[in-house]
């Protein structure tokens, strides 16, 4: 138990520090947006580039890991869609809730968690998660968003193309692609380049957690409480359960097995709260209040759920 708390307590202490610093005026909520932008556009891309460029491409592209992570997320989306449709949830609220149940915060919460639990694998795990999230999970959720809007002869193929083009423009995806090119071509990296990228990469973990906490201050938490609670439960319970089932299915189907560390990291990656810009996406459909409430609930409850899951798995 002490070993698990040694991993989870520092993470949530950093989140709490960010919250308290903004709550009592040391920083402003607008500062958190600046910090978050730095992490998203500089620190995490530097980290991803180094993680991919300094590894063999065959190691980065662990097909079993990516297949299980993708299958678990798609199963979560399918179960959430079915349940919310049965509950007669409107298409727009359903789309927002589905995104909340299936899109984890691998960059801001997952990487710091893995850095403490599996320091030698943290960069690889982040790269694998980001590949699946950016090319599978988020695009599927964005298609559901677009289908929930009033349609005026929208072309679904063009819509998917626009979403994927937007994905390719993200700094983290560009960093992944550049790192992959370096890895495949076995290009030597100059020491000044790796050292500079390493400096920025080292800032990602603490600043990401601090930003998560500070961003919770002042969130509009007036929304559909029942749906917010259901969304938070889906993220913390349903998503890791679906990934665990997908892992069992992968073994039964004869896919190459994962190491115990990667298998554990796979389930834990699905058990972290939804990504930090969830409420911004929800604002497109006018449900940022519900999304913010779900994010607050999931972030607070994840200390208990993650600690319990780690106690069971580690």
Coordinates of C-alpha atoms in Angstrom, one line a residue:
X1 CA 0.0 0.0 0.0
X2 CA 2.8 2.4 0.9
X3 CA 4.5 1.7 -2.5
X4 CA 1.2 2.6 -4.3
X5 CA 0.8 5.8 -2.3
X6 CA 4.3 6.7 -3.1
X7 CA 3.3 6.8 -6.7
X8 CA -0.2 8.4 -6.5
X9 CA 0.4 10.9 -3.6
X10 CA 3.1 13.0 -5.4
X11 CA 0.8 13.2 -8.5
X12 CA -2.2 14.4 -6.6
X13 CA -0.1 16.6 -4.4
X14 CA 1.1 18.4 -7.5
X15 CA -2.5 18.7 -8.7
X16 CA -3.6 20.0 -5.3
X17 CA -0.7 22.5 -5.3
X18 CA -1.8 23.9 -8.6
X19 CA -5.4 24.2 -7.4
X20 CA -4.4 26.0 -4.2
X21 CA -2.0 28.4 -5.9
X22 CA -4.8 29.6 -8.2
X23 CA -7.5 29.4 -5.6
X24 CA -5.6 31.8 -3.3
X25 CA -4.4 34.1 -6.0
X26 CA -0.7 33.2 -6.5
X27 CA -1.5 32.5 -10.1
X28 CA -4.5 33.5 -12.3
X29 CA -6.7 31.0 -14.2
X30 CA -5.3 32.6 -17.4
X31 CA -1.8 31.6 -16.3
X32 CA -2.9 27.9 -16.4
X33 CA -3.9 28.3 -20.1
X34 CA -0.4 29.6 -20.8
X35 CA 1.2 26.8 -18.9
X36 CA -1.0 24.2 -20.6
X37 CA -0.1 25.7 -24.0
X38 CA 3.6 25.4 -23.2
X39 CA 3.1 21.7 -22.2
X40 CA 1.0 20.9 -25.2
X41 CA 3.1 22.7 -27.8
X42 CA 6.7 22.5 -26.4
X43 CA 7.3 20.1 -23.5
X44 CA 5.3 17.1 -24.6
X45 CA 6.3 17.3 -28.3
X46 CA 10.0 17.4 -27.2
X47 CA 9.3 14.4 -24.9
X48 CA 7.6 12.4 -27.7
X49 CA 10.3 13.2 -30.2
X50 CA 13.0 11.9 -27.9
X51 CA 11.0 8.9 -26.9
X52 CA 10.5 7.8 -30.5
X53 CA 13.7 9.0 -32.1
X54 CA 16.0 7.3 -29.6
X55 CA 14.2 3.9 -29.8
X56 CA 14.0 1.3 -32.5
X57 CA 10.7 1.8 -34.5
X58 CA 9.7 -1.8 -33.8
X59 CA 9.8 -1.1 -30.1
X60 CA 7.7 2.0 -30.4
X61 CA 5.1 0.4 -32.6
X62 CA 4.0 -2.4 -30.2
X63 CA 1.0 -3.6 -32.3
X64 CA -0.5 -5.7 -29.5
X65 CA -0.5 -2.7 -27.1
X66 CA -2.1 -0.3 -29.7
X67 CA -4.6 -2.9 -30.9
X68 CA -5.8 -3.6 -27.3
X69 CA -5.9 0.1 -26.4
X70 CA -7.9 1.0 -29.5
X71 CA -10.3 -2.0 -29.1
X72 CA -10.9 -1.1 -25.4
X73 CA -11.7 2.5 -26.3
X74 CA -14.0 1.6 -29.2
X75 CA -15.8 -0.9 -26.9
X76 CA -16.2 1.9 -24.3
X77 CA -17.6 4.2 -27.0
X78 CA -20.0 1.4 -28.2
X79 CA -21.2 0.6 -24.6
X80 CA -21.6 4.2 -23.7
X81 CA -23.5 4.9 -26.9
X82 CA -25.9 2.0 -26.3
X83 CA -26.5 2.9 -22.7
X84 CA -27.0 6.7 -23.3
X85 CA -29.3 6.0 -26.2
X86 CA -31.4 3.7 -24.0
X87 CA -31.5 6.5 -21.4
X88 CA -32.9 8.8 -24.2
X89 CA -30.0 11.2 -23.9
X90 CA -30.0 13.9 -26.6
X91 CA -27.4 13.3 -29.4
X92 CA -25.3 16.4 -28.4
X93 CA -25.1 15.4 -24.7
X94 CA -24.5 11.8 -25.7
X95 CA -21.5 12.8 -27.9
X96 CA -20.0 14.9 -25.1
X97 CA -20.5 12.1 -22.5
X98 CA -18.9 9.5 -24.9
X99 CA -15.8 11.6 -25.4
X100 CA -15.5 11.9 -21.6
X101 CA -15.7 8.2 -21.1
X102 CA -13.1 7.3 -23.7
X103 CA -10.4 10.0 -24.0
X104 CA -7.8 9.7 -21.2
X105 CA -5.4 12.5 -20.2
X106 CA -2.2 10.5 -21.2
X107 CA -0.1 13.6 -21.5
X108 CA -0.9 15.6 -18.3
X109 CA -1.7 12.7 -15.9
X110 CA -0.8 9.5 -17.6
X111 CA 2.9 10.3 -18.3
X112 CA 3.7 11.5 -14.7
X113 CA 2.0 8.4 -13.4
X114 CA 4.0 6.1 -15.7
X115 CA 7.2 8.1 -14.9
X116 CA 6.8 7.1 -11.3
X117 CA 5.5 3.5 -11.8
X118 CA 7.5 2.5 -14.9
X119 CA 10.3 5.1 -15.4
X120 CA 12.1 3.1 -18.2
X121 CA 8.9 2.7 -20.2
X122 CA 7.1 6.0 -19.6
X123 CA 8.2 7.6 -22.8
X124 CA 7.3 4.6 -24.9
X125 CA 3.9 4.3 -23.2
X126 CA 3.1 7.9 -23.9
X127 CA 4.0 7.6 -27.6
X128 CA 1.9 4.4 -28.0
X129 CA -1.1 6.1 -26.2
X130 CA -0.8 9.3 -28.2
X131 CA -0.8 7.4 -31.5
X132 CA -4.0 5.6 -30.7
X133 CA -5.7 8.6 -29.1
X134 CA -4.9 11.0 -31.9
X135 CA -5.6 8.7 -34.8
X136 CA -8.4 6.6 -33.5
X137 CA -10.2 7.7 -30.3
X138 CA -10.4 11.5 -30.7
X139 CA -11.3 11.3 -34.5
X140 CA -14.2 8.9 -33.7
X141 CA -15.5 11.1 -30.9
X142 CA -15.2 14.2 -33.2
X143 CA -17.3 12.4 -35.9
X144 CA -20.0 11.8 -33.2
X145 CA -19.8 15.6 -32.4
X146 CA -20.3 16.5 -36.0
X147 CA -23.2 14.1 -36.4
X148 CA -24.9 15.6 -33.3
X149 CA -25.0 19.0 -35.0
X150 CA -27.7 20.1 -37.4
X151 CA -26.7 18.6 -40.7
X152 CA -27.0 20.3 -44.0
X153 CA -25.9 17.7 -46.4
X154 CA -22.6 17.0 -44.7
X155 CA -20.3 14.6 -46.5
X156 CA -19.0 12.1 -44.0
X157 CA -15.9 11.2 -46.0
X158 CA -14.9 14.9 -46.3
X159 CA -15.7 15.3 -42.6
X160 CA -13.3 12.5 -41.6
X161 CA -10.7 13.9 -43.9
X162 CA -10.9 17.3 -42.3
X163 CA -10.6 15.8 -38.8
X164 CA -7.6 13.7 -39.7
X165 CA -5.9 16.7 -41.4
X166 CA -6.5 18.6 -38.1
X167 CA -4.8 15.8 -36.2
X168 CA -1.8 15.9 -38.5
X169 CA -1.3 19.5 -37.7
X170 CA -0.9 19.0 -33.9
X171 CA 2.6 19.6 -32.5
X172 CA 2.6 16.3 -30.7
X173 CA 1.7 14.4 -33.8
X174 CA 4.3 16.2 -35.8
X175 CA 6.9 15.4 -33.1
X176 CA 5.9 11.7 -33.3
X177 CA 6.2 11.6 -37.1
X178 CA 9.6 13.4 -37.0
X179 CA 10.8 11.0 -34.3
X180 CA 9.7 8.0 -36.3
X181 CA 11.5 9.3 -39.4
X182 CA 14.7 9.6 -37.3
X183 CA 14.2 6.1 -35.8
X184 CA 13.5 4.4 -39.2
X185 CA 16.4 6.1 -40.9
X186 CA 18.7 5.5 -37.9
X187 CA 19.8 9.1 -38.1
X188 CA 22.3 10.1 -35.4
X189 CA 21.1 13.0 -33.2
X190 CA 23.6 15.7 -32.3
X191 CA 24.2 15.9 -28.5
X192 CA 23.1 19.6 -28.4
X193 CA 19.8 18.7 -30.0
X194 CA 19.0 15.9 -27.6
X195 CA 20.2 17.9 -24.6
X196 CA 18.0 20.9 -25.6
X197 CA 15.0 18.6 -26.2
X198 CA 15.7 16.8 -22.9
X199 CA 15.5 20.1 -21.0
X200 CA 12.1 20.9 -22.3
X201 CA 10.9 17.3 -21.9
X202 CA 11.9 17.3 -18.3
X203 CA 9.5 20.2 -17.6
X204 CA 6.5 18.3 -18.9
X205 CA 5.6 16.1 -15.8
X206 CA 5.4 18.6 -12.9
X207 CA 4.0 21.5 -15.0
X208 CA 1.3 19.3 -16.5
X209 CA 0.1 18.2 -13.1
X210 CA 0.3 21.7 -11.7
X211 CA -1.8 23.0 -14.7
X212 CA -4.4 20.3 -14.2
X213 CA -5.0 21.5 -10.6
X214 CA -5.0 25.2 -11.4
X215 CA -7.4 24.7 -14.3
X216 CA -10.0 23.2 -12.0
X217 CA -10.5 26.5 -10.3
X218 CA -13.4 28.4 -11.7
X219 CA -14.7 25.7 -14.0
X220 CA -18.4 26.1 -14.8
X221 CA -19.8 23.1 -12.8
X222 CA -23.5 23.8 -13.4
X223 CA -24.8 21.1 -15.6
X224 CA -26.6 17.8 -15.8
X225 CA -25.3 16.2 -12.5
X226 CA -26.5 12.7 -13.3
X227 CA -24.9 12.6 -16.7
X228 CA -21.7 14.1 -15.3
X229 CA -21.5 11.4 -12.7
X230 CA -22.2 8.7 -15.3
X231 CA -19.5 10.1 -17.5
X232 CA -17.0 10.2 -14.7
X233 CA -17.8 6.6 -13.7
X234 CA -17.5 5.5 -17.4
X235 CA -14.1 7.0 -17.6
X236 CA -12.7 5.6 -14.3
X237 CA -14.5 2.2 -14.4
X238 CA -15.9 1.3 -17.8
X239 CA -12.9 2.3 -19.9
X240 CA -10.3 0.3 -17.9
X241 CA -12.7 -2.7 -17.7
X242 CA -13.1 -2.7 -21.5
X243 CA -9.3 -2.4 -22.0
X244 CA -8.8 -5.3 -19.6
X245 CA -11.4 -7.4 -21.5
X246 CA -9.7 -6.5 -24.8
X247 CA -6.3 -7.6 -23.3
X248 CA -7.8 -11.0 -22.4
X249 CA -9.3 -11.3 -25.9
X250 CA -5.9 -10.4 -27.5
X251 CA -4.3 -13.3 -25.6
X252 CA -7.0 -15.7 -26.6
X253 CA -6.6 -14.7 -30.2
X254 CA -2.9 -15.4 -30.1
X255 CA -1.5 -11.9 -30.5
X256 CA 2.1 -11.5 -29.3
X257 CA 2.0 -11.2 -25.5
X258 CA 2.8 -8.0 -23.6
X259 CA 5.2 -7.8 -20.7
X260 CA 3.6 -7.6 -17.3
X261 CA 4.7 -4.0 -17.0
X262 CA 3.2 -3.0 -20.4
X263 CA 0.0 -4.9 -19.6
X264 CA -0.4 -3.1 -16.3
X265 CA 0.4 0.3 -17.9
X266 CA -2.2 -0.4 -20.6
X267 CA -5.1 -0.8 -18.1
X268 CA -3.8 2.1 -15.9
X269 CA -3.7 4.3 -19.0
X270 CA -7.4 3.8 -19.5
X271 CA -8.2 4.5 -15.8
X272 CA -6.9 8.1 -15.7
X273 CA -9.4 11.0 -15.9
X274 CA -10.4 12.6 -19.2
X275 CA -8.1 14.9 -21.1
X276 CA -7.7 18.5 -20.0
X277 CA -9.3 20.2 -23.0
X278 CA -12.5 18.1 -22.7
X279 CA -14.6 21.1 -21.6
X280 CA -13.3 23.1 -24.6
X281 CA -14.6 20.4 -27.0
X282 CA -17.9 20.2 -25.1
X283 CA -18.4 24.0 -25.5
X284 CA -18.9 23.4 -29.2
X285 CA -22.2 21.7 -28.4
X286 CA -23.1 23.9 -25.4
X287 CA -22.4 21.4 -22.7
X288 CA -19.2 22.7 -21.1
X289 CA -20.9 22.8 -17.7
X290 CA -21.7 19.1 -17.7
X291 CA -18.2 18.3 -19.0
X292 CA -16.5 20.4 -16.4
X293 CA -18.4 18.9 -13.6
X294 CA -17.6 15.4 -15.0
X295 CA -13.9 16.4 -15.2
X296 CA -13.9 17.6 -11.6
X297 CA -15.6 14.5 -10.3
X298 CA -13.3 12.2 -12.3
X299 CA -10.1 14.0 -11.2
X300 CA -11.1 13.9 -7.5
X301 CA -12.3 10.3 -7.6
X302 CA -9.3 9.0 -9.5
X303 CA -7.1 9.3 -6.5
X304 CA -9.1 6.4 -4.9
X305 CA -9.8 4.5 -8.1
X306 CA -6.2 4.7 -9.4
X307 CA -4.7 3.8 -6.0
X308 CA -7.1 0.8 -5.7
X309 CA -6.3 -0.4 -9.2
X310 CA -2.6 0.0 -8.7
X311 CA -2.8 -1.9 -5.4
X312 CA -4.5 -4.7 -7.3
X313 CA -2.2 -4.7 -10.4
X314 CA 1.2 -3.9 -9.0

